[in-house]
mmCIF file of N, CA, C and O in Angstrom:
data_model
loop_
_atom_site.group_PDB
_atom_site.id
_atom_site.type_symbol
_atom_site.label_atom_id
_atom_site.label_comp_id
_atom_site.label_asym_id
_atom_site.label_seq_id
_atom_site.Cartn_x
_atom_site.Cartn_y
_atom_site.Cartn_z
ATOM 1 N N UNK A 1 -11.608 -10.026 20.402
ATOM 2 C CA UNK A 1 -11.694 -8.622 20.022
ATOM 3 C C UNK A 1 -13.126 -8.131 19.866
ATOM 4 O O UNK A 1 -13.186 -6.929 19.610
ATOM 5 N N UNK A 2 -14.419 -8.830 19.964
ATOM 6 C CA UNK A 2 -15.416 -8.550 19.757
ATOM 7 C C UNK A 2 -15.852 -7.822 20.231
ATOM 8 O O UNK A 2 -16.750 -7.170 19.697
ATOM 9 N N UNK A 3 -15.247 -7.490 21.965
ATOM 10 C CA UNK A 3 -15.775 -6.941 23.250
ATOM 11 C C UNK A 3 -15.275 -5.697 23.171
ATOM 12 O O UNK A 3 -15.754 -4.771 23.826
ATOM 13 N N UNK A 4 -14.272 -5.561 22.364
ATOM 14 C CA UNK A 4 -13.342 -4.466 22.515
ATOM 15 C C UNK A 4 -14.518 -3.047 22.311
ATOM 16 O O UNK A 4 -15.473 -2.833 21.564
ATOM 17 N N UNK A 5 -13.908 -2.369 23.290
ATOM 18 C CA UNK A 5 -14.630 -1.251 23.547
ATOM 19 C C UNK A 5 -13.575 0.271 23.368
ATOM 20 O O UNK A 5 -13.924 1.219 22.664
ATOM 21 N N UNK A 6 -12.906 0.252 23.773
ATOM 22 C CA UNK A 6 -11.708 1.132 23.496
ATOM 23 C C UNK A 6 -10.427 0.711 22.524
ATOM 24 O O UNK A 6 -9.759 -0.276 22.831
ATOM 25 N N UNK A 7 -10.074 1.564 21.234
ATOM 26 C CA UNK A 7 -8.624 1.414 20.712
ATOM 27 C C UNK A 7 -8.009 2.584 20.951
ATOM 28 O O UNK A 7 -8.473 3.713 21.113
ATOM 29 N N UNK A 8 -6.692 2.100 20.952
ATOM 30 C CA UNK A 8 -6.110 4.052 21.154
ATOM 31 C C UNK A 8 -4.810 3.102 20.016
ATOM 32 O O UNK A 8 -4.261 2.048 20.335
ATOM 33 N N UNK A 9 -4.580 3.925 18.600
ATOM 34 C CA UNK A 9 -3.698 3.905 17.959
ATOM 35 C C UNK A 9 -3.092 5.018 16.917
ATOM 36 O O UNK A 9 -2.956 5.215 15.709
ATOM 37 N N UNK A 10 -2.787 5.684 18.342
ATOM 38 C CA UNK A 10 -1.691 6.984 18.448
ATOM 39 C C UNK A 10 -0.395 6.687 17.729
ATOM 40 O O UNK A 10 0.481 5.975 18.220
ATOM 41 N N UNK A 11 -0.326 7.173 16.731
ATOM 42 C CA UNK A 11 1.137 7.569 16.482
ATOM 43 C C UNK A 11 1.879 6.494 15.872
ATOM 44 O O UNK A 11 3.058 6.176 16.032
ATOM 45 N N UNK A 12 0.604 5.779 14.838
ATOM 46 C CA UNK A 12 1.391 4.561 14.347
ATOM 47 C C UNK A 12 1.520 4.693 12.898
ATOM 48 O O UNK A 12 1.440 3.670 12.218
ATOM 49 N N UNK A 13 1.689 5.707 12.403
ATOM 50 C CA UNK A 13 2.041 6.081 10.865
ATOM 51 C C UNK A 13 0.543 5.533 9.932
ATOM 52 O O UNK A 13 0.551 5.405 8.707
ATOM 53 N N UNK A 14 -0.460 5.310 10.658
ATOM 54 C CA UNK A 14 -1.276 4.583 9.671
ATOM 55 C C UNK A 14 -2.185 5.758 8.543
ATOM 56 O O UNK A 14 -2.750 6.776 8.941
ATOM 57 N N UNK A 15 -2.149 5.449 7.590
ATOM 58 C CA UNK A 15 -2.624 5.680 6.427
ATOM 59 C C UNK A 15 -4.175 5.617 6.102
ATOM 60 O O UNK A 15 -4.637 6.453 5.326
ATOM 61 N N UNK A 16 -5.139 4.482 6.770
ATOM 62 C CA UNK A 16 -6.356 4.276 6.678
ATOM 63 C C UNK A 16 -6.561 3.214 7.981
ATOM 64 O O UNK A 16 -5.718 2.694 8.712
ATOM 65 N N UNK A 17 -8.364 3.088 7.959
ATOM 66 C CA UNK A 17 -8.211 1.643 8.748
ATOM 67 C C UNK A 17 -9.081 0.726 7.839
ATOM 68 O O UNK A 17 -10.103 0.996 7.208
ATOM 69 N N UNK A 18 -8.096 -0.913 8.002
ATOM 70 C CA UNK A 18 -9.102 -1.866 7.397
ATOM 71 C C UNK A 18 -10.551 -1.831 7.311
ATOM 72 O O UNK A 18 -11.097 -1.154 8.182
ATOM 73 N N UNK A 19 -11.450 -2.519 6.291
ATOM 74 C CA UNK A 19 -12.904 -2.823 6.513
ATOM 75 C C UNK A 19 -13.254 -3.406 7.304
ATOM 76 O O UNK A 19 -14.323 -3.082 7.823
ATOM 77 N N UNK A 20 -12.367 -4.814 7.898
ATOM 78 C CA UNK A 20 -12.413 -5.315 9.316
ATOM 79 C C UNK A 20 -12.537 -4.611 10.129
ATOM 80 O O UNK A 20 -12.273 -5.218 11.167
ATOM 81 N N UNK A 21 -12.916 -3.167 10.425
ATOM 82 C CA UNK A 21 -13.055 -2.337 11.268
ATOM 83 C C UNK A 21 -14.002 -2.720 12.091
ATOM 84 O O UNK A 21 -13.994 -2.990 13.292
ATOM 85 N N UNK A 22 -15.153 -2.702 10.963
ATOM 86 C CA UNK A 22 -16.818 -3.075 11.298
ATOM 87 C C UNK A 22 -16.675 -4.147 12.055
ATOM 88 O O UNK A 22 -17.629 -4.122 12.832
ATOM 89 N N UNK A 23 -15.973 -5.145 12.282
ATOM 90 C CA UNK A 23 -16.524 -6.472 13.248
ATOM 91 C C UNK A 23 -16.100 -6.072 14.648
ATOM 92 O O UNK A 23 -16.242 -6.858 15.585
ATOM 93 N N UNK A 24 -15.437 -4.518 14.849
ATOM 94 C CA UNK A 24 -15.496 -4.456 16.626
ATOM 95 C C UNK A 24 -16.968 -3.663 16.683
ATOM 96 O O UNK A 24 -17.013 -2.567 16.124
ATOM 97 N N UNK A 25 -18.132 -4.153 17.312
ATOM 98 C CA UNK A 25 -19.271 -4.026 16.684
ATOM 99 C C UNK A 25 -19.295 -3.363 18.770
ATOM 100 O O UNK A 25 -20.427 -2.985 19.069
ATOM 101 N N UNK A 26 -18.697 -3.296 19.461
ATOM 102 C CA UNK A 26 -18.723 -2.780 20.616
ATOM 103 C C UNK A 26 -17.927 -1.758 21.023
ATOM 104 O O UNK A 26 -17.956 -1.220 22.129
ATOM 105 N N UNK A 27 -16.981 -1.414 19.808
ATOM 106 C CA UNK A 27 -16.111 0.041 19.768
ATOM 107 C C UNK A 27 -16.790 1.221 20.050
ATOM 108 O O UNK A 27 -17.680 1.649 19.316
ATOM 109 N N UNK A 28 -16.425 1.769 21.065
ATOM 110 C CA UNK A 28 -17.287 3.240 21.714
ATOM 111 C C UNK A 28 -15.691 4.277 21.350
ATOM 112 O O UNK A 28 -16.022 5.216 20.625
ATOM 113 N N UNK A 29 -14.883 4.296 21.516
ATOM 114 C CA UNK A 29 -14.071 5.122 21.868
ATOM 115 C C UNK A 29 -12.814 4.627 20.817
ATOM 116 O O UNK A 29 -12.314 3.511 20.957
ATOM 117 N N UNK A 30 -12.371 5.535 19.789
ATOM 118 C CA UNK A 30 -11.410 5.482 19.030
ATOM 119 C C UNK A 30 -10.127 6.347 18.894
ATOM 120 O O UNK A 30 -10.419 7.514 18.634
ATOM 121 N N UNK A 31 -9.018 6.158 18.976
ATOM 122 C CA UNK A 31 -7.818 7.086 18.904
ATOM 123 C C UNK A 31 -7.005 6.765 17.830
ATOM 124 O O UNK A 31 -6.238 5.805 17.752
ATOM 125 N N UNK A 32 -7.317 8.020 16.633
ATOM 126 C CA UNK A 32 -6.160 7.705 15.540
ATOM 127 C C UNK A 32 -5.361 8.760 15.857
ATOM 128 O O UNK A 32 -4.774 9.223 14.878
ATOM 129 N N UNK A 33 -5.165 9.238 16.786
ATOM 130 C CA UNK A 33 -4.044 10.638 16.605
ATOM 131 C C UNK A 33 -2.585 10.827 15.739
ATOM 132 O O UNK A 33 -2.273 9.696 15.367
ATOM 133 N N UNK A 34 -2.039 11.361 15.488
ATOM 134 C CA UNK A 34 -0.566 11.428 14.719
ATOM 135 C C UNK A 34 -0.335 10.536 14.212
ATOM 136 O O UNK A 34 0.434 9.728 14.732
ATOM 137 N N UNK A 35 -1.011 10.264 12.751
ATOM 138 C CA UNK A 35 -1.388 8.967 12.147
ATOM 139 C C UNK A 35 -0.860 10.089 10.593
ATOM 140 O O UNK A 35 -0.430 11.241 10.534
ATOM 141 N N UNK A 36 -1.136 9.156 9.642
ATOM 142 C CA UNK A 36 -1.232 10.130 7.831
ATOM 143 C C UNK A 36 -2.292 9.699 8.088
ATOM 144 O O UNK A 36 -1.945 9.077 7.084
ATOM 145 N N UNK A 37 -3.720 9.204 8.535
ATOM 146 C CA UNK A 37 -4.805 8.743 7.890
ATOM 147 C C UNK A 37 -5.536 10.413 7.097
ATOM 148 O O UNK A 37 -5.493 11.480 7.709
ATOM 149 N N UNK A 38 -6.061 10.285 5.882
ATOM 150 C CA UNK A 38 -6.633 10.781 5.084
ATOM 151 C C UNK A 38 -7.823 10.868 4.973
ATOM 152 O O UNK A 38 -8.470 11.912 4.892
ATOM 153 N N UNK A 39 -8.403 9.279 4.951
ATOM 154 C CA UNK A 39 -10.035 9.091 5.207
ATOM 155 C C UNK A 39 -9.915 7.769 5.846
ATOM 156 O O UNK A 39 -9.014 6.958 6.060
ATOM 157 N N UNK A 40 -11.515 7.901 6.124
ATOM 158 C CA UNK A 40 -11.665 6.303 6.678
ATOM 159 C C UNK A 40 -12.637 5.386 5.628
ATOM 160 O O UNK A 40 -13.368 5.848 4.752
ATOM 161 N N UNK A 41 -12.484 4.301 5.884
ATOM 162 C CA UNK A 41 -13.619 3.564 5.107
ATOM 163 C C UNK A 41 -15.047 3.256 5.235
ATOM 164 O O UNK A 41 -15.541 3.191 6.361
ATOM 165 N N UNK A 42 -15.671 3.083 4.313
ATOM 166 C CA UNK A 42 -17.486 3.597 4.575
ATOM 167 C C UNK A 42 -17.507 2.382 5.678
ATOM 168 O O UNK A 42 -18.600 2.484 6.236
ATOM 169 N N UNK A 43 -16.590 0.979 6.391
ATOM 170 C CA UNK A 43 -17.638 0.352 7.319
ATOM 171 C C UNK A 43 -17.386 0.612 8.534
ATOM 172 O O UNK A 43 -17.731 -0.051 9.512
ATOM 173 N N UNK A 44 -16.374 2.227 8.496
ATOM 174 C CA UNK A 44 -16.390 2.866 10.004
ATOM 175 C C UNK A 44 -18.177 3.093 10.190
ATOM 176 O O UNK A 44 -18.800 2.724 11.186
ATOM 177 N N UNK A 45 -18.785 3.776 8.991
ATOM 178 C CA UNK A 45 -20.020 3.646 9.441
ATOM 179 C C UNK A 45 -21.133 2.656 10.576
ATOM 180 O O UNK A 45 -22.099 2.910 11.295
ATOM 181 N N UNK A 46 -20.233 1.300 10.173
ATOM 182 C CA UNK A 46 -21.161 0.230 11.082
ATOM 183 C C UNK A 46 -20.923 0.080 12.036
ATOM 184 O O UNK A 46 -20.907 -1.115 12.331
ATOM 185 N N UNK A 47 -20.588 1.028 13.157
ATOM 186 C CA UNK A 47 -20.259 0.794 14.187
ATOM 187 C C UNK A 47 -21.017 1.865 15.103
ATOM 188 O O UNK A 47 -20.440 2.878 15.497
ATOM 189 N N UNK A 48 -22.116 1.625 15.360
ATOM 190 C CA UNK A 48 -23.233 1.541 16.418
ATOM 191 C C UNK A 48 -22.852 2.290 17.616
ATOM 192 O O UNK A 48 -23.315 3.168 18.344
ATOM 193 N N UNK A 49 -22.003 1.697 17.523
ATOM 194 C CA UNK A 49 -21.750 2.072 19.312
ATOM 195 C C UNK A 49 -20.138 3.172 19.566
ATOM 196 O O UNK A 49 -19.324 3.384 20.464
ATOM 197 N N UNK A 50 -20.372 3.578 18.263
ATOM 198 C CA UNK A 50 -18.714 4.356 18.343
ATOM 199 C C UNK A 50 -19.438 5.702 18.974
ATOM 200 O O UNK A 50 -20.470 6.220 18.547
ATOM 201 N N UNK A 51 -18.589 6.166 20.172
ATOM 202 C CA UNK A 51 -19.247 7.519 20.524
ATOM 203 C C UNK A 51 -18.241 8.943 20.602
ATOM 204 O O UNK A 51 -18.558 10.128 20.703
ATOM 205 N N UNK A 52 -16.788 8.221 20.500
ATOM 206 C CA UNK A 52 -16.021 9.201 20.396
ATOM 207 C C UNK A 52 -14.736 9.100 19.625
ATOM 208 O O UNK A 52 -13.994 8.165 19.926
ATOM 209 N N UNK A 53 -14.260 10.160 18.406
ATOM 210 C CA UNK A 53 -13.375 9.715 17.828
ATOM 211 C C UNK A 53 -12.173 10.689 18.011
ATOM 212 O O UNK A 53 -12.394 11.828 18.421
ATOM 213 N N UNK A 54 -10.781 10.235 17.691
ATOM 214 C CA UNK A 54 -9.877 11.539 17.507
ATOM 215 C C UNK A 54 -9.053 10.912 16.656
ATOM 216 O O UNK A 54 -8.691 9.735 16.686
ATOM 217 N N UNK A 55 -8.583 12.335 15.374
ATOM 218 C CA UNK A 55 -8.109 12.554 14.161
ATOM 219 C C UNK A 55 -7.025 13.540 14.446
ATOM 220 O O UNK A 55 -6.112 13.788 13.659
ATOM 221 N N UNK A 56 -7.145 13.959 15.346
ATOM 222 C CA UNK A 56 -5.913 15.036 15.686
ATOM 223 C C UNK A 56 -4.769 14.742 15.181
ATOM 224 O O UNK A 56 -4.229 13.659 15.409
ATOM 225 N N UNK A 57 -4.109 15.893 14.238
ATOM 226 C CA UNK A 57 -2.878 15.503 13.719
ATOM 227 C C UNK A 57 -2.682 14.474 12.197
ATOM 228 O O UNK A 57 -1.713 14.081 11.548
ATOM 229 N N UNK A 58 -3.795 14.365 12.120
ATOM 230 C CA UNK A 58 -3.815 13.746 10.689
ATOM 231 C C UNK A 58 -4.334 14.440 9.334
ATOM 232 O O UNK A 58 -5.395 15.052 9.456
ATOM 233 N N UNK A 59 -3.830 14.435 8.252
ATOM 234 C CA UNK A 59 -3.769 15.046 7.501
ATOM 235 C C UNK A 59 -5.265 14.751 6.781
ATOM 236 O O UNK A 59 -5.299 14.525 5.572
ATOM 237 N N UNK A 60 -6.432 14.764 7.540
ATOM 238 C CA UNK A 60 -7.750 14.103 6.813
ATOM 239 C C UNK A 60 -8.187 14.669 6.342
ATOM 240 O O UNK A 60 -8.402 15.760 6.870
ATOM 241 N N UNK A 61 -8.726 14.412 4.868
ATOM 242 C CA UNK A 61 -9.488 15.424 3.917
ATOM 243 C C UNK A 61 -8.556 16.006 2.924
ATOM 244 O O UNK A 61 -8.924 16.179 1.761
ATOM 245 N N UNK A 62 -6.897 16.437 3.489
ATOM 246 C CA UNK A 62 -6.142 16.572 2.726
ATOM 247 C C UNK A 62 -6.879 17.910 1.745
ATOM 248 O O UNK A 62 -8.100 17.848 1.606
ATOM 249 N N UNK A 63 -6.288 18.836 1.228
ATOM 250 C CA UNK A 63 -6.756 20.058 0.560
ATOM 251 C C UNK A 63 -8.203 20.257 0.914
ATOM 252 O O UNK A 63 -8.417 21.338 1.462
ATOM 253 N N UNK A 64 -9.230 19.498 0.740
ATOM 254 C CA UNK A 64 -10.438 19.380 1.337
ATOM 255 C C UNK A 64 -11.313 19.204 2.658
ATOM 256 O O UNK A 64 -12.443 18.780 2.900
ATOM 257 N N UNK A 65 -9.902 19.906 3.646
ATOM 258 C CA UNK A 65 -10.506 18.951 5.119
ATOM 259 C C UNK A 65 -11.821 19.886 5.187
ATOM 260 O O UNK A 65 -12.881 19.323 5.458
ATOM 261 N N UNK A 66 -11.820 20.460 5.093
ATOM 262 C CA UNK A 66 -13.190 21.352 5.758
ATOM 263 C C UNK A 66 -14.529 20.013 5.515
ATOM 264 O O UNK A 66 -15.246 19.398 6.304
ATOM 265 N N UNK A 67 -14.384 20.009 4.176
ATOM 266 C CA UNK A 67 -15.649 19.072 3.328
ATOM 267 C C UNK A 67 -15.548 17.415 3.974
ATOM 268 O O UNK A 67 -16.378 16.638 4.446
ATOM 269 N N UNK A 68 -14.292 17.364 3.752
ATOM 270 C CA UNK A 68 -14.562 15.979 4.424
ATOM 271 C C UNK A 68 -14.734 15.694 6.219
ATOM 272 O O UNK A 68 -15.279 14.707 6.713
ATOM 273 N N UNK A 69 -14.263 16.563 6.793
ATOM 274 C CA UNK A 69 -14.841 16.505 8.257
ATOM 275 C C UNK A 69 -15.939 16.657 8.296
ATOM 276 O O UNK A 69 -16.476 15.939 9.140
ATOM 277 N N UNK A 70 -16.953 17.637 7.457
ATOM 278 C CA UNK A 70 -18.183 17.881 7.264
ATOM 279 C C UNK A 70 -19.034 16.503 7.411
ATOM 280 O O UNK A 70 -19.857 16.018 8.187
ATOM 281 N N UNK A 71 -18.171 16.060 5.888
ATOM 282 C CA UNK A 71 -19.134 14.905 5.863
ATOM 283 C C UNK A 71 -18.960 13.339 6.876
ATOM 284 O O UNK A 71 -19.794 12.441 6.989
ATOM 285 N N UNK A 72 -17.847 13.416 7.386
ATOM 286 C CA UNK A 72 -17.213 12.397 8.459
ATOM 287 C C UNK A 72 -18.579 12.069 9.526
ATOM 288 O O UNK A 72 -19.190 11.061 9.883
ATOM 289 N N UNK A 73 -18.663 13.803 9.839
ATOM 290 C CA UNK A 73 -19.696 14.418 11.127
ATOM 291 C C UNK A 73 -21.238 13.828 10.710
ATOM 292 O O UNK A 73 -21.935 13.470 11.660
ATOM 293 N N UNK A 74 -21.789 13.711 9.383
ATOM 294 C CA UNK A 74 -22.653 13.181 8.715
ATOM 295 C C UNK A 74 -23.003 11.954 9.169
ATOM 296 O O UNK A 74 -23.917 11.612 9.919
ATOM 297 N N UNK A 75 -21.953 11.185 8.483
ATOM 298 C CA UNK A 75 -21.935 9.569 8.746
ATOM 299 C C UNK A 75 -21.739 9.173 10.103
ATOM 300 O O UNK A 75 -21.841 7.981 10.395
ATOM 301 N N UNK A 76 -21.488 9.974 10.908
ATOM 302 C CA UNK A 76 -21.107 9.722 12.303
ATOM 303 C C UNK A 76 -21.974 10.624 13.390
ATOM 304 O O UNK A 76 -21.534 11.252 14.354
ATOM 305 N N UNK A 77 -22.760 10.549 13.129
ATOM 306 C CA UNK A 77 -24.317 11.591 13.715
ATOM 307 C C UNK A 77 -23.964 11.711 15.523
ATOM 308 O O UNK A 77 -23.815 12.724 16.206
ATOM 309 N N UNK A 78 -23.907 10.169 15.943
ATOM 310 C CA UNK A 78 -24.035 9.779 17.074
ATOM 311 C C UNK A 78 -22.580 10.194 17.858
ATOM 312 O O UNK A 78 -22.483 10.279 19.082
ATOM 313 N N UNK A 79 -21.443 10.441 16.872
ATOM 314 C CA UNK A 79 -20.177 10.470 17.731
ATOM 315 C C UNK A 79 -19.298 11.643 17.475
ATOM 316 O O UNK A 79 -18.967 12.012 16.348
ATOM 317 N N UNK A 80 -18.870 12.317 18.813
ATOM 318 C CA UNK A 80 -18.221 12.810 18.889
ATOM 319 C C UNK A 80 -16.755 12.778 18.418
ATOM 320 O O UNK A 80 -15.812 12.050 18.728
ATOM 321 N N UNK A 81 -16.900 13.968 17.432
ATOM 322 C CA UNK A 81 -14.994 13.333 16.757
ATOM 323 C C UNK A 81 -14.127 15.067 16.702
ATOM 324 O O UNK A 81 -14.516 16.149 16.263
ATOM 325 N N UNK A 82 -12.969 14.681 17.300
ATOM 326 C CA UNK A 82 -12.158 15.529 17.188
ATOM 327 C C UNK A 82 -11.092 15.305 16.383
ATOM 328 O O UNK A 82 -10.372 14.307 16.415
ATOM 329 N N UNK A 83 -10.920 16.944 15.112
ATOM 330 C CA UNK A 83 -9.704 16.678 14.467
ATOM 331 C C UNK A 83 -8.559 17.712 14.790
ATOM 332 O O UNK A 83 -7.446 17.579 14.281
#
């Protein structure tokens, strides 16, 4: 899984993603679409090479999405993310 460069995990009821996130350290391209995820965890940060994300359909930020996409866009300078 080290190499892994693309996930697409569309539509799997998930809630968050593990801190094990950080060890796909070659992840460019992420798909949480039609997920509950809410937030993610600070070691989405360590991932270097993430360049595109999608949130579409998830309830992120929850009463606060404005603020927390804000700050998503922050921590994620380098990548393109759609919610």
């Amino acid at each position: 899984l080290a190499n892994l460069t693309d996930l697409v995990l569309i539509g799997n009821r998930l809630t968050t993603l593990p801190p094990d996130i950080a060890r796909l350290s070659k992840l460019a391209r992420l798909s949480l679409d039609r997920n509950a995820i809410t937030n993610l965890p600070p070691e989405i940060d360590r991932l270097p090479g993430l360049r595109y994300l999608t949130l579409g359909g998830n309830p992120y930020g929850g009463e606060k999405a404005d603020e927390a996409q804000a700050e998503l866009r922050a921590r994620l300078p380098q990548c393109e993310i759609v919610f």
